[in-house]
CSV table of C-alpha atoms and ligand atoms in Angstrom, one decimal:
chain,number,residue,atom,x,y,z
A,6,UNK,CA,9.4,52.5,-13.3
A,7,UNK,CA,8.9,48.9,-13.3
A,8,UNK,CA,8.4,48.9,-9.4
A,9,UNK,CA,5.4,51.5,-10.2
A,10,UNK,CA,4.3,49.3,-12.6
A,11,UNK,CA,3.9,46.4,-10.3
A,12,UNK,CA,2.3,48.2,-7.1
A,13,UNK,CA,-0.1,49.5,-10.1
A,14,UNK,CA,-0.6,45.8,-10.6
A,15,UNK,CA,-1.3,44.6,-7.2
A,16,UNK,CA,-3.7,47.1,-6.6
A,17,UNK,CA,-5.6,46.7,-9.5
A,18,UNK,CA,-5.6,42.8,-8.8
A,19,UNK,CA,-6.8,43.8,-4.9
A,20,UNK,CA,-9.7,46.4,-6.6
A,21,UNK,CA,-10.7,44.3,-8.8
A,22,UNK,CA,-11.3,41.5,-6.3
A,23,UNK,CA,-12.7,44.0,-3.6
A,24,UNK,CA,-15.5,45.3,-6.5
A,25,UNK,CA,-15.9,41.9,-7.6
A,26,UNK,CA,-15.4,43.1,-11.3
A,27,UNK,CA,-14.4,40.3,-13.2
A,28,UNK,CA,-12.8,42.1,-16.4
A,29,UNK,CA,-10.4,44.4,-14.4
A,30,UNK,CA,-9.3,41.5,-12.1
A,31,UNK,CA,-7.6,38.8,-15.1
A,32,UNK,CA,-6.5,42.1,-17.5
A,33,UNK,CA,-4.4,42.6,-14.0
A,34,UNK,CA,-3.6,38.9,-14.1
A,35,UNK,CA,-2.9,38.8,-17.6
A,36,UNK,CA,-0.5,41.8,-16.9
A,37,UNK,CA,1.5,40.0,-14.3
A,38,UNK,CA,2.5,37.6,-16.8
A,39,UNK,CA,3.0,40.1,-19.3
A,40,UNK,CA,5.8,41.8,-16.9
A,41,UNK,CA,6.9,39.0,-15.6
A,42,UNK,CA,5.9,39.9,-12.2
A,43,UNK,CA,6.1,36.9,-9.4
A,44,UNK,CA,3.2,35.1,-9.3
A,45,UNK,CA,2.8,34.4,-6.2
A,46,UNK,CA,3.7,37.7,-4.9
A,47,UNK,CA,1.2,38.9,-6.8
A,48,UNK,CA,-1.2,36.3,-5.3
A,49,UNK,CA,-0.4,37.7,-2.2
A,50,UNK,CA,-0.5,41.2,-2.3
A,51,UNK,CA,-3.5,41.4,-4.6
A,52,UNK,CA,-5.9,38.8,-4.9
A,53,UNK,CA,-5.4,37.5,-0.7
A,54,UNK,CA,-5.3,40.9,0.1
A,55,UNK,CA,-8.1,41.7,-1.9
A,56,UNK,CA,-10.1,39.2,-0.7
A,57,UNK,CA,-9.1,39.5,2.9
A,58,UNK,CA,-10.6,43.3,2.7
A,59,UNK,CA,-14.4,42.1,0.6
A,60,UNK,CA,-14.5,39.2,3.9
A,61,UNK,CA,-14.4,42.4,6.2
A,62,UNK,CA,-16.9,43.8,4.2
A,63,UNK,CA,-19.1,40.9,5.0
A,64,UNK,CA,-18.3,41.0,8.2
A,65,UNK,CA,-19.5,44.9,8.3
A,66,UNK,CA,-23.0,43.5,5.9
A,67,UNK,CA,-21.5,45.8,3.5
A,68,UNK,CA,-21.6,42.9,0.9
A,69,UNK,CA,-23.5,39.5,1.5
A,70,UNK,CA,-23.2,35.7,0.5
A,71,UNK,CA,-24.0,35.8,-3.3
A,72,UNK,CA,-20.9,39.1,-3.6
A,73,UNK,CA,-18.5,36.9,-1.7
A,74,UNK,CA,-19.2,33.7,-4.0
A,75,UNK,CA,-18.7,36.1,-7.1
A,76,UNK,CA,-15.6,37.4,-5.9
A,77,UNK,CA,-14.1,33.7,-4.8
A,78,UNK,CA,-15.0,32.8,-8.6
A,79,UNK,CA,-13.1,35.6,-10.2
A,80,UNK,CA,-10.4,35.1,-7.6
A,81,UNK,CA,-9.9,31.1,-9.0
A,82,UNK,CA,-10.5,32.3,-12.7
A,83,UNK,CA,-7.2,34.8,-11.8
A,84,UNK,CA,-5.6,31.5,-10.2
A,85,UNK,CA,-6.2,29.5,-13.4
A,86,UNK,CA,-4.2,32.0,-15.6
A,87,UNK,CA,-1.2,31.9,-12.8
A,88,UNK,CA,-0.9,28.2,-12.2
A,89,UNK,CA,1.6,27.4,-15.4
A,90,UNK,CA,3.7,29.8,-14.4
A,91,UNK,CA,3.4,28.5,-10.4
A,92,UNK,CA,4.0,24.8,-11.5
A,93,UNK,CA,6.9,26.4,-14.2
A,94,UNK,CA,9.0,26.9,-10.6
A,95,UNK,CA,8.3,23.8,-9.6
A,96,UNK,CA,11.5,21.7,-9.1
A,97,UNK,CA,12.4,18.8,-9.9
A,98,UNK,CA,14.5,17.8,-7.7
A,99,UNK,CA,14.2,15.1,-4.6
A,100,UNK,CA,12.0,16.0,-2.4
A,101,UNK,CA,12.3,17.5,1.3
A,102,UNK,CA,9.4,15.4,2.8
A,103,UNK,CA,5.5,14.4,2.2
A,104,UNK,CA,2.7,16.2,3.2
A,105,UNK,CA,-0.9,15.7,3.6
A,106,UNK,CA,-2.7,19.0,3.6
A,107,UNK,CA,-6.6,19.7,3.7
A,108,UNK,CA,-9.6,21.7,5.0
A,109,UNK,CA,-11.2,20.1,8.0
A,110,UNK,CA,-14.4,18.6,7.9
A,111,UNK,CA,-17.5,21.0,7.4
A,112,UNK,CA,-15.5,24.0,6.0
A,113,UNK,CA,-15.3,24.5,2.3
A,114,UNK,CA,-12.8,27.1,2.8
A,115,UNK,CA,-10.4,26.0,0.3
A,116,UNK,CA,-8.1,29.3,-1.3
A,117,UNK,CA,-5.8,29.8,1.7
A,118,UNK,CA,-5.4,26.2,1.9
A,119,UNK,CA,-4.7,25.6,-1.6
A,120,UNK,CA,-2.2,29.0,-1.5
A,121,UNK,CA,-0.3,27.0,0.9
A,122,UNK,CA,0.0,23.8,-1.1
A,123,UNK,CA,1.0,25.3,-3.7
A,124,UNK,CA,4.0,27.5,-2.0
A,125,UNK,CA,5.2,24.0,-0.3
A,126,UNK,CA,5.4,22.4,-3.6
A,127,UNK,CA,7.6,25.2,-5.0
A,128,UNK,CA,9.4,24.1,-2.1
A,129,UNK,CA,10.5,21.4,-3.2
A,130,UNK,CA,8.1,19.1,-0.7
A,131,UNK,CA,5.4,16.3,-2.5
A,132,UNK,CA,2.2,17.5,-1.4
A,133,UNK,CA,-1.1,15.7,-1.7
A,134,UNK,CA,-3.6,18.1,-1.2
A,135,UNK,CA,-7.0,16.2,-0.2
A,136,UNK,CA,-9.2,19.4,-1.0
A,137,UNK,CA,-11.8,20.9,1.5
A,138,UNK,CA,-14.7,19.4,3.8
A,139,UNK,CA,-11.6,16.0,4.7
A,140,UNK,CA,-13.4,14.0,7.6
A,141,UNK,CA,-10.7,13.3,10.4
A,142,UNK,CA,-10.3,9.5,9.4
A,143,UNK,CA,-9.8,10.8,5.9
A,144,UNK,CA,-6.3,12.8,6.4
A,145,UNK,CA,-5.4,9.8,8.8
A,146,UNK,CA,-5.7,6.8,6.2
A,147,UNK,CA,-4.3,9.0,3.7
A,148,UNK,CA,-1.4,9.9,6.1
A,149,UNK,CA,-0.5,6.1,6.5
A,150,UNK,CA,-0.8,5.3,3.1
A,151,UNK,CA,1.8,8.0,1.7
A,152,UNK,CA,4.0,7.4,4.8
A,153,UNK,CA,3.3,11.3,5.4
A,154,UNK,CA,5.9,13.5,7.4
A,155,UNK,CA,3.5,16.2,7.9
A,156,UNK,CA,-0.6,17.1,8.1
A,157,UNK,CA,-1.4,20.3,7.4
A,158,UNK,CA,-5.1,21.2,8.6
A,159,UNK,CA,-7.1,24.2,7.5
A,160,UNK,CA,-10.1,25.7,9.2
A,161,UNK,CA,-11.5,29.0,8.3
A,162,UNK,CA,-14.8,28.6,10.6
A,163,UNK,CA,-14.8,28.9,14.8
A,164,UNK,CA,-17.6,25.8,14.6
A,165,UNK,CA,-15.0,23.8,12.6
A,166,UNK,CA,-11.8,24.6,14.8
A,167,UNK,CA,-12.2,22.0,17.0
A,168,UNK,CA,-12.0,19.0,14.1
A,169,UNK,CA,-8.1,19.9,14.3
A,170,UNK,CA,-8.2,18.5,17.9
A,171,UNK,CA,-10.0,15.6,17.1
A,172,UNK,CA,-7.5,14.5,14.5
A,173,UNK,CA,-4.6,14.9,17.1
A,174,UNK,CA,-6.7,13.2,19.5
A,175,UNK,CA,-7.3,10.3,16.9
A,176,UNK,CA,-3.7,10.0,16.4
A,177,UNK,CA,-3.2,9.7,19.9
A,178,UNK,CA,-5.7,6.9,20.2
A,179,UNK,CA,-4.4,5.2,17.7
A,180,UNK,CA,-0.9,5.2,19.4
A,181,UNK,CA,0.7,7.1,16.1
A,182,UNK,CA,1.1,10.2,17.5
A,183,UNK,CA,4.9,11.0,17.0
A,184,UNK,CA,4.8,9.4,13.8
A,185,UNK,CA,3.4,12.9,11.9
A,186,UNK,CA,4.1,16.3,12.6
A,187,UNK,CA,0.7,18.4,12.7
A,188,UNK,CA,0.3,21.9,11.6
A,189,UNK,CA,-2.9,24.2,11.9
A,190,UNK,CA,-3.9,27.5,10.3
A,191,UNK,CA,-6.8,29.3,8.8
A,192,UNK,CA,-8.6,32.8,10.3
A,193,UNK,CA,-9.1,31.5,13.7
A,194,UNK,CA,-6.2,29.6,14.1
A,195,UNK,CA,-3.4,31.2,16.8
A,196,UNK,CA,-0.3,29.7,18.0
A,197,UNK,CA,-1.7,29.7,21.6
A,198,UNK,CA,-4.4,27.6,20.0
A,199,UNK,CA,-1.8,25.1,18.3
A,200,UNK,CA,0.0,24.9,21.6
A,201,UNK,CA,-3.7,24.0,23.4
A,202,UNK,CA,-4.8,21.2,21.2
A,203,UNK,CA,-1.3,19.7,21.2
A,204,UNK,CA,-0.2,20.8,17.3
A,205,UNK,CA,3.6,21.1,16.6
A,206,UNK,CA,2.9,24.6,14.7
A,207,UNK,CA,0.9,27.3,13.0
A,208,UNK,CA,1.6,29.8,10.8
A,209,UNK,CA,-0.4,33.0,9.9
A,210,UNK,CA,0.3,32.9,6.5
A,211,UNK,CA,1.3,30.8,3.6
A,212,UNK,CA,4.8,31.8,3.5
A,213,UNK,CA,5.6,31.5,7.3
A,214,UNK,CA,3.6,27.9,6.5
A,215,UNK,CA,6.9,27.4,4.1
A,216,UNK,CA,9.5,28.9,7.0
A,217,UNK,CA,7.5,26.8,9.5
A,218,UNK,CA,7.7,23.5,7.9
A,219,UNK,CA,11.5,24.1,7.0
A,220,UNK,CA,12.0,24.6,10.4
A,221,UNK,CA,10.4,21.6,11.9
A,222,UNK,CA,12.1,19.4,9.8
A,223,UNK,CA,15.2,20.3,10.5
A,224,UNK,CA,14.6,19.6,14.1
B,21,LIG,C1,-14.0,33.5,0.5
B,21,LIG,C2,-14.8,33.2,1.7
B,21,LIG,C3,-15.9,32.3,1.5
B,21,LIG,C4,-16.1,31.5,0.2
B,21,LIG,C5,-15.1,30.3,0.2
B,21,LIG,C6,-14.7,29.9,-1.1
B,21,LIG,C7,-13.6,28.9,-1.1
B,21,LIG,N1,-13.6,28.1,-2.2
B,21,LIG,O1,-12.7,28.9,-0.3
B,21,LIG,C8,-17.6,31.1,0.4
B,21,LIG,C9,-18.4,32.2,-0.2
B,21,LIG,C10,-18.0,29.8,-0.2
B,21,LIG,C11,-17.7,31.2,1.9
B,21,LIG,C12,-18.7,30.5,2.6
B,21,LIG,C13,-18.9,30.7,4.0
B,21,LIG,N2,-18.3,31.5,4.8
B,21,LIG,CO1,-16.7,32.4,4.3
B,21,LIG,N3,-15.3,33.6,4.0
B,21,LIG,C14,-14.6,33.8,2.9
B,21,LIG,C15,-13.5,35.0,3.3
B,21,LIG,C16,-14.1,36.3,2.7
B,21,LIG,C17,-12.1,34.8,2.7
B,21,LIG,C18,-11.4,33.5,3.0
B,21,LIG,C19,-10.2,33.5,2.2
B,21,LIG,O2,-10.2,32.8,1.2
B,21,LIG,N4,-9.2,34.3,2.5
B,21,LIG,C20,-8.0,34.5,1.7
B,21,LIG,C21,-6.9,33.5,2.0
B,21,LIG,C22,-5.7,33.6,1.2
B,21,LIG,O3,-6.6,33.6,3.4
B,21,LIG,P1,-6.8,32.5,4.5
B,21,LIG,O4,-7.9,31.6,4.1
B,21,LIG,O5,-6.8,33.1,5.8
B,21,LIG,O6,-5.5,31.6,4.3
B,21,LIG,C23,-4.2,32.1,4.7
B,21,LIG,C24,-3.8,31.7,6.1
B,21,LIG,O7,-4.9,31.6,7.0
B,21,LIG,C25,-2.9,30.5,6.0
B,21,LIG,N5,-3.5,29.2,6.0
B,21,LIG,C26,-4.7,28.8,5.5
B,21,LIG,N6,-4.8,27.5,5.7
B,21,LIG,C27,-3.7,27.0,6.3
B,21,LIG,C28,-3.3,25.7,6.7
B,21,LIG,C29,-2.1,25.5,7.3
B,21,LIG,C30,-1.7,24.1,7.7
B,21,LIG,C31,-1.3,26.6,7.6
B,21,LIG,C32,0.0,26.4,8.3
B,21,LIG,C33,-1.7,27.9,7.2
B,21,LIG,C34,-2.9,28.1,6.5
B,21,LIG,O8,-2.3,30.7,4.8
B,21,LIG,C35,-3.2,31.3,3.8
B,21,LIG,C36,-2.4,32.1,2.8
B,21,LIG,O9,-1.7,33.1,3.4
B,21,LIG,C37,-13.5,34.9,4.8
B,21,LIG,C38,-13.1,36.2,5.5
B,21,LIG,C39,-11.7,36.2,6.0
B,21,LIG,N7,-11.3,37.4,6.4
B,21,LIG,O10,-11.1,35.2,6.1
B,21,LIG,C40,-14.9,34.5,5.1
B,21,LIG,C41,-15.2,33.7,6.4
B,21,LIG,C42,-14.2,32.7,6.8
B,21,LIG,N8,-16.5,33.0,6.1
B,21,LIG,C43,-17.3,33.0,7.1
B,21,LIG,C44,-18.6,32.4,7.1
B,21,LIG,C45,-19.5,32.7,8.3
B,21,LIG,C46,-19.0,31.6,6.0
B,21,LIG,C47,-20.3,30.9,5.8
B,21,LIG,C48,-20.8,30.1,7.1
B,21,LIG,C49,-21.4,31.9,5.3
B,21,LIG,C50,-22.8,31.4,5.3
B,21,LIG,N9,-23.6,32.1,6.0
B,21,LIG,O11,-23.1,30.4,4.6
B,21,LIG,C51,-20.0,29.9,4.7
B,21,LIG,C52,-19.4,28.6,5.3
B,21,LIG,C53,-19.4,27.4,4.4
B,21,LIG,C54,-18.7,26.3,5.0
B,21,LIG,N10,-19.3,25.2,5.5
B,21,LIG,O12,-17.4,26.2,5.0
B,21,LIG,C55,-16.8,33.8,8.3
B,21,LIG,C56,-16.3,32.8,9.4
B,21,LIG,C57,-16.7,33.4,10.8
B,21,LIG,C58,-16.2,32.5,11.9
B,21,LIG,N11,-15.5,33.0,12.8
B,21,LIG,O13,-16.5,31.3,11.9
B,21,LIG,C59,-15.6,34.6,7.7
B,21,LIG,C60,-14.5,34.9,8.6
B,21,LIG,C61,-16.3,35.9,7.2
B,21,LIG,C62,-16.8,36.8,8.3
B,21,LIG,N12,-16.0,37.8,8.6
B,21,LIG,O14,-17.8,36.7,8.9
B,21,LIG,N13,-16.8,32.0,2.5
């Protein structure tokens, strides 16, 4: 019963993203606090996966620009009624290792990014999310200053991809290449491409971002 209840839940959180209608979206949301539902399961198999379906759509011209900016403002209105119960699972324990994570400059493409951030800080890892649009030099000063163990670069856009090779090629200039572990992801982003611009990983999505990062500290 309560496993209908929750598939009923995720796809009513997918429609509602996917039809852009605002109301049936957060009385989904509101629901998956009511039930008790995991939050970011629910993230993931409604509002991500609703939103990855309305991006084909725009892809296809079956919705345009103004649709997509509606639907990405419903989808954080949904995310601001799930955060306390996110940062509720927060531990407070010591901390596995810092990381600097943040869109690449000229891409405001911030959800997956911030979905990511947010599942590393459940974690257990102290993550300083710089937000979207992060010149190179940015994530670099920022990297020094926290004494970072990982960068974490998202890029949603083919014309911004190749900002993720500038920053390893900046750290290479400036000598402090082994000093940070780099990982890329975002639409484009492959692990054939990670391997070609020199990046320690990639992950497809936010929860193999987790498994990756676990992994790569360990080693
Ligand atoms: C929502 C959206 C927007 C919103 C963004 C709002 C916001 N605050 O983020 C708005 C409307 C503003 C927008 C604008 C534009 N967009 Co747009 N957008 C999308 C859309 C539909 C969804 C992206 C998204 O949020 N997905 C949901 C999240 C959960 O998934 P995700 O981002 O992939 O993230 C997951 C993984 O990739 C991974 N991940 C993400 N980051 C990282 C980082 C690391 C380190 C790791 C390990 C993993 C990881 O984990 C995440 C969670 O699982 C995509 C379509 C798509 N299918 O991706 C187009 C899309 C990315 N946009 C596109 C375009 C063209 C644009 C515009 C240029 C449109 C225009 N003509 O102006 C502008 C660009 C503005 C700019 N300079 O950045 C194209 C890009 C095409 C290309 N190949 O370059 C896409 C693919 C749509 C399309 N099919 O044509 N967009």
């Amino acid at each position: 019963m309560i496993v209908m209840d929750k598939e009923a839940v995720f796809r009513n959180l997918m429609n509602g993203i996917i039809n852009i209608n605002s109301g049936e979206t957060l009385n989904a949301t509101k629901k998956v606090i009511e039930l008790g539902i995991d939050p970011l399961e629910a993230i993931e198999k409604g509002l991500s996966a609703g939103t990855k379906i309305i991006g084909e759509k725009f892809q296809k011209l079956e919705v345009f620009l103004p649709e997509l900016i509606m639907a990405t403002d419903i989808f954080n209105e949904a995310m601001k009624i799930l955060k306390p119960e996110i940062d509720a699972k927060k531990i407070t324990q010591v901390k596995k290792g810092k990381i600097i994570i943040g869109t690449v400059h000229g891409d405001i493409h911030d959800i997956g990014k911030d979905i990511v951030a947010m599942l590393l800080e459940v974690d257990s890892y102290e993550v300083h999310n710089l937000g979207e649009n992060i010149p190179t030099s940015a994530f670099i000063d920022e990297a020094q200053k926290i004494g970072a163990d990982f960068i974490g670069l998202s890029s949603l856009l083919t014309s911004t991809m190749p900002t993720q090779k500038d920053l390893i090629d900046a750290l290479i200039e400036k000598g402090i290449r082994d000093k940070y572990i780099v990982i890329v992801g975002g639409g484009p982003a492959t692990s054939e491409w990670a391997d070609e611009i020199g990046a320690d990983g990639y992950a497809e999505t936010a929860a193999d971002a987790v498994t990756l990062v676990n992994k790569l500290l360990k080693n």
